[in-house]
Tab-separated table of C-alpha atoms in Angstrom:
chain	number	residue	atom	x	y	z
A	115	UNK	CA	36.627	18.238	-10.497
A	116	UNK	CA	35.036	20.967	-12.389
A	117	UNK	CA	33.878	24.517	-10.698
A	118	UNK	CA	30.247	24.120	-11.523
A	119	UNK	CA	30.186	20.066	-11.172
A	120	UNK	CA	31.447	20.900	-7.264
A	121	UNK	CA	28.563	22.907	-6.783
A	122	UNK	CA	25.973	20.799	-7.864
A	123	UNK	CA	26.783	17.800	-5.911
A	124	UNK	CA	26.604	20.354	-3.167
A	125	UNK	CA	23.333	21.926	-4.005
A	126	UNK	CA	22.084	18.110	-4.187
A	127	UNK	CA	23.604	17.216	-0.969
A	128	UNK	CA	22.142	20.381	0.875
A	129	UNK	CA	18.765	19.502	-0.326
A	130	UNK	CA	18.460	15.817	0.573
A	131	UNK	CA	19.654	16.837	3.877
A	132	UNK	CA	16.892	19.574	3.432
A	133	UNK	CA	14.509	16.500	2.605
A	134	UNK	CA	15.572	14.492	5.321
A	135	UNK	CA	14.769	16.943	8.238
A	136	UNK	CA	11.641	17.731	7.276
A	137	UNK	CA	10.677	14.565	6.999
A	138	UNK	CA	11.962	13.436	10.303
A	139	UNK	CA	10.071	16.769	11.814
A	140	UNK	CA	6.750	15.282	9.886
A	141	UNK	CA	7.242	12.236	11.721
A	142	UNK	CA	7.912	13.482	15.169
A	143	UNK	CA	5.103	15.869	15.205
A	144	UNK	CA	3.088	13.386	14.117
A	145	UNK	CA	3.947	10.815	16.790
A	146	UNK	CA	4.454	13.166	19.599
A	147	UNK	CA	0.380	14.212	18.736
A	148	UNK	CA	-1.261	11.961	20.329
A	149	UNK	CA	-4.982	11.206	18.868
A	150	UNK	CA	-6.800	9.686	21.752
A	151	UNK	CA	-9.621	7.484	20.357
A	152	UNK	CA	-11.713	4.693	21.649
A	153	UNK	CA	-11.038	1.522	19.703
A	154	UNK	CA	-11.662	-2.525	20.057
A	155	UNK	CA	-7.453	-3.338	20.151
A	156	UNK	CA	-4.468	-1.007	21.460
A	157	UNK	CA	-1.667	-2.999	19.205
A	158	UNK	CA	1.904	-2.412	20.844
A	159	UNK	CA	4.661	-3.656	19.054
A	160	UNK	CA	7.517	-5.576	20.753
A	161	UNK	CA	11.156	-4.005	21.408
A	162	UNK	CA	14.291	-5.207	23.315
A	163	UNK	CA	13.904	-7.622	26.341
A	164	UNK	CA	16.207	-7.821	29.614
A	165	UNK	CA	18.195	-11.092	30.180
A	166	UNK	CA	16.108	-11.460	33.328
A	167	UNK	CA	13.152	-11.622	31.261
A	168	UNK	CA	11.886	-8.190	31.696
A	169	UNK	CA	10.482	-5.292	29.609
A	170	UNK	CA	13.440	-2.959	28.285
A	171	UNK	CA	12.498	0.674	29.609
A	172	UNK	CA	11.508	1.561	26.214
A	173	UNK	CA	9.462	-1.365	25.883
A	174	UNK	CA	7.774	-0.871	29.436
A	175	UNK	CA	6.344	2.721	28.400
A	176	UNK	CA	4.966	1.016	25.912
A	177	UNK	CA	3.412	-1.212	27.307
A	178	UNK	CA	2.076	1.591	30.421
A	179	UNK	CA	0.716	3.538	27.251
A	180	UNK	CA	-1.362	0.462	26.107
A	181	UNK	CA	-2.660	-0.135	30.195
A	182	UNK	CA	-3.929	3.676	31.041
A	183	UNK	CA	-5.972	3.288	27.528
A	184	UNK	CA	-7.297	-0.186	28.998
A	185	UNK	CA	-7.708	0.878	32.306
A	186	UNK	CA	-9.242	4.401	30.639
A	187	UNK	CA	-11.954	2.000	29.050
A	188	UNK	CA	-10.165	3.718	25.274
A	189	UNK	CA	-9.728	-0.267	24.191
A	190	UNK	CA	-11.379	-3.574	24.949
A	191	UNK	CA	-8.343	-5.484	24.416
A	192	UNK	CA	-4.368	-5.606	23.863
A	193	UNK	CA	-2.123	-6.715	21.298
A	194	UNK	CA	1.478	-6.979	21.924
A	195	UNK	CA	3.612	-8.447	19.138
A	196	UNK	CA	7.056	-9.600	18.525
A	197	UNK	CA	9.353	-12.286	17.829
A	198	UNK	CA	12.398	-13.376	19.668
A	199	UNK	CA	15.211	-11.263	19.979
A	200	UNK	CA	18.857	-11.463	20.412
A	201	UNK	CA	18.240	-12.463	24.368
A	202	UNK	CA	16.836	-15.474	22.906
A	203	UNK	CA	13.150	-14.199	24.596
A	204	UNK	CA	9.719	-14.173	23.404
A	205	UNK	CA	8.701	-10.306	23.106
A	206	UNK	CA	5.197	-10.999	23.061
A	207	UNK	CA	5.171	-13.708	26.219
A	208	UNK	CA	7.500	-11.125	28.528
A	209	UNK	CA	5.174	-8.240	27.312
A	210	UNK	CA	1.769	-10.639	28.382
A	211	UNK	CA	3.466	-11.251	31.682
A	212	UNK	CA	3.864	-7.782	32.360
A	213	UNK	CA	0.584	-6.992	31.758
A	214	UNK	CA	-0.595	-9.642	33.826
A	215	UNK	CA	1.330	-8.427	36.690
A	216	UNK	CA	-0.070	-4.502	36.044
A	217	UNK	CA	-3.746	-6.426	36.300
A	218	UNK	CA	-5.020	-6.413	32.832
A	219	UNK	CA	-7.055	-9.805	32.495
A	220	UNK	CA	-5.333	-12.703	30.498
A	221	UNK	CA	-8.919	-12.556	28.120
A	222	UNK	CA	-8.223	-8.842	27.230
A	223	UNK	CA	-4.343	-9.985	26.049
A	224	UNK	CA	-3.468	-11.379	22.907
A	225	UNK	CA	-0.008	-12.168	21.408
A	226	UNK	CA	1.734	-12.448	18.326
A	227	UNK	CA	4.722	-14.402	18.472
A	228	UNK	CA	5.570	-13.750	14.636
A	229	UNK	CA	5.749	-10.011	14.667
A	230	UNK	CA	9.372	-9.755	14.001
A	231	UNK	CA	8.754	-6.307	12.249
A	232	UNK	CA	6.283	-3.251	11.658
A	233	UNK	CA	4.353	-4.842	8.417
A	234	UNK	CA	4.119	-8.556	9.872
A	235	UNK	CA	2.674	-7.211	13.072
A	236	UNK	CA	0.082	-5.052	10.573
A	237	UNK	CA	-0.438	-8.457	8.918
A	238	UNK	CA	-1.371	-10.614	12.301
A	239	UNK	CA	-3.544	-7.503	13.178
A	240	UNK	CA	-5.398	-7.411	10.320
A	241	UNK	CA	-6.425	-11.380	11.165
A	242	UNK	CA	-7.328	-10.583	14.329
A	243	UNK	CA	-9.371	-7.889	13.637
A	244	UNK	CA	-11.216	-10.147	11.058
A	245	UNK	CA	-11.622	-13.186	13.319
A	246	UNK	CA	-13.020	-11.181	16.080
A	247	UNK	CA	-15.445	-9.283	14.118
A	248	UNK	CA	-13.377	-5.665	15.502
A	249	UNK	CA	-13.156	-2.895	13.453
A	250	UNK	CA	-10.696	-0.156	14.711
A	251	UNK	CA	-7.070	-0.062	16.717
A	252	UNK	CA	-5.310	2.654	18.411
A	253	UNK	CA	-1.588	2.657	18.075
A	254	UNK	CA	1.104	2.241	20.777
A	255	UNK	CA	4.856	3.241	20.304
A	256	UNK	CA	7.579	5.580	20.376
A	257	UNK	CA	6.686	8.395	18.430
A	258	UNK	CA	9.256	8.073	15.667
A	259	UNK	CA	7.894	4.866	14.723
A	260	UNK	CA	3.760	6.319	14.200
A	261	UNK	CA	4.080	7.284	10.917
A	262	UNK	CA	5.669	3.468	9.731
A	263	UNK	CA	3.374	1.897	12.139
A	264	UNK	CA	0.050	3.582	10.648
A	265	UNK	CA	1.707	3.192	7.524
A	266	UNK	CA	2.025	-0.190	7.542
A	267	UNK	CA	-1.933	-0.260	9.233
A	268	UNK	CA	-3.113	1.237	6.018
A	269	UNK	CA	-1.029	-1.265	3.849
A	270	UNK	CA	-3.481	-4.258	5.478
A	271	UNK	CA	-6.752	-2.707	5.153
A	272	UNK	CA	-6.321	-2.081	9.522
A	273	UNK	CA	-8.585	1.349	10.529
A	274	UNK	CA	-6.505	3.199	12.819
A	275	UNK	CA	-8.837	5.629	15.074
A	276	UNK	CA	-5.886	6.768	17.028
A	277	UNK	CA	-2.398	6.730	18.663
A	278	UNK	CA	-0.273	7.530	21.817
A	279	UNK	CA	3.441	7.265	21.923
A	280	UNK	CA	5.211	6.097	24.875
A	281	UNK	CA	6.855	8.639	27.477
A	282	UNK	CA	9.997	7.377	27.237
A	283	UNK	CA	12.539	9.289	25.592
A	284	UNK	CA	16.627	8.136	25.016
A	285	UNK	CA	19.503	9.799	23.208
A	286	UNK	CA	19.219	6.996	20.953
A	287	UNK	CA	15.925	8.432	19.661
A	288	UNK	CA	18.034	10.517	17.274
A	289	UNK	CA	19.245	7.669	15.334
A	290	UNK	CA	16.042	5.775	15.360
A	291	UNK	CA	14.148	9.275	13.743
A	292	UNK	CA	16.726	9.265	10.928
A	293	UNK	CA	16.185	5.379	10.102
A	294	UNK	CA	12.611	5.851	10.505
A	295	UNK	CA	12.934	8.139	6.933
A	296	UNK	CA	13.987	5.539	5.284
A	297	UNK	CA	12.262	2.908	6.596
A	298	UNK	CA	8.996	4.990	5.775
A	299	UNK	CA	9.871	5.776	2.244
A	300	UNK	CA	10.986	1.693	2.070
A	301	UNK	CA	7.439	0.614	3.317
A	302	UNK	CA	5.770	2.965	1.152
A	303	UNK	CA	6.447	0.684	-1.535
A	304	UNK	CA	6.280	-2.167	-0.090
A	305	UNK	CA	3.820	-4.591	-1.247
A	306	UNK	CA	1.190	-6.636	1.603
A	307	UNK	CA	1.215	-9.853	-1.186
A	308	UNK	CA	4.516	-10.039	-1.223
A	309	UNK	CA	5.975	-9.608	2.306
């Protein structure tokens, strides 16, 4: 291989890697921000489930997140979305039950059985806004996943007056940061019509 072609494919490999941190330091300085904001719906997105039909860790700080704003009077209501996983469990029916048991009243919970990613959880959200006649939502995740998730917000027409992530940090954070690049750049194309 040439002197010269060498060097290029180095210059162009430096500066994606270049690309890529910055964009996964956009995205965790974004998420790790929290914007506090009063709004009708906290959406929280679903994650792994135990076999014993528990919250995951990760999925329980997300879920604490989502009852301090309730309890805080920052939301009238809950959303917790996902579909069911590996374990064979309903996200969204272990995440109600847990938010039973923390106190929040079954009328202030709503599921979404279907959210089995970012944009079809935006999707469901968007109806649910509509139905009820609610205008705004404050986000609730781990805070490599903010950007996507208002992303994907923005892609249904969903006004997003804020966002907390969850305090609940893993070593496994660093891989979901990196996939959250791509996944961002993926949904920023993405079309709502199509799926």
């Amino acid at each position: 291989m040439p002197v010269s072609l060498k060097k290029r494919i180095m210059q162009l490999s430096l500066s994606l890697l270049l690309c890529l941190l910055l964009m996964a330091a956009a995205i965790s300085l974004l998420g790790l921000r929290d914007q506090l904001a009063t709004a009708d719906l906290a959406v929280v997105p679903g994650n792994t489930v135990n076999a014993d039909g528990t919250p995951s860790k990760r999925l329980q700080a997300r879920l604490d997140a989502a009852i301090k704003l309730f309890k805080a009077g920052q939301c009238k209501a809950i959303l917790v979305s996902g579909a069911t996983g590996e374990e064979g469990l309903d996200e969204a029916t272990v995440m109600k039950a847990y938010l039973l048991k923390q106190g929040v009243p079954e009328t202030a919970i709503y599921t979404d059985s279907h959210g089995i990613n970012t944009f079809e959880t935006a999707r469901y959200t968007a109806l649910l806004l509509k139905e009820k006649g609610w205008n705004s939502t404050i986000l609730v995740s781990q805070f490599f996943h903010m950007a996507r998730f208002q992303l994907a917000m923005k892609k249904f027409g969903v006004a997003t007056s804020g966002h907390v992530h969850a305090d609940y940090f893993e070593l496994r954070d660093i891989y979901s940061l990196t996939r959250e690049v791509f996944a961002y750049f993926e949904y920023t194309f993405r079309n709502p019509q199509l799926g």
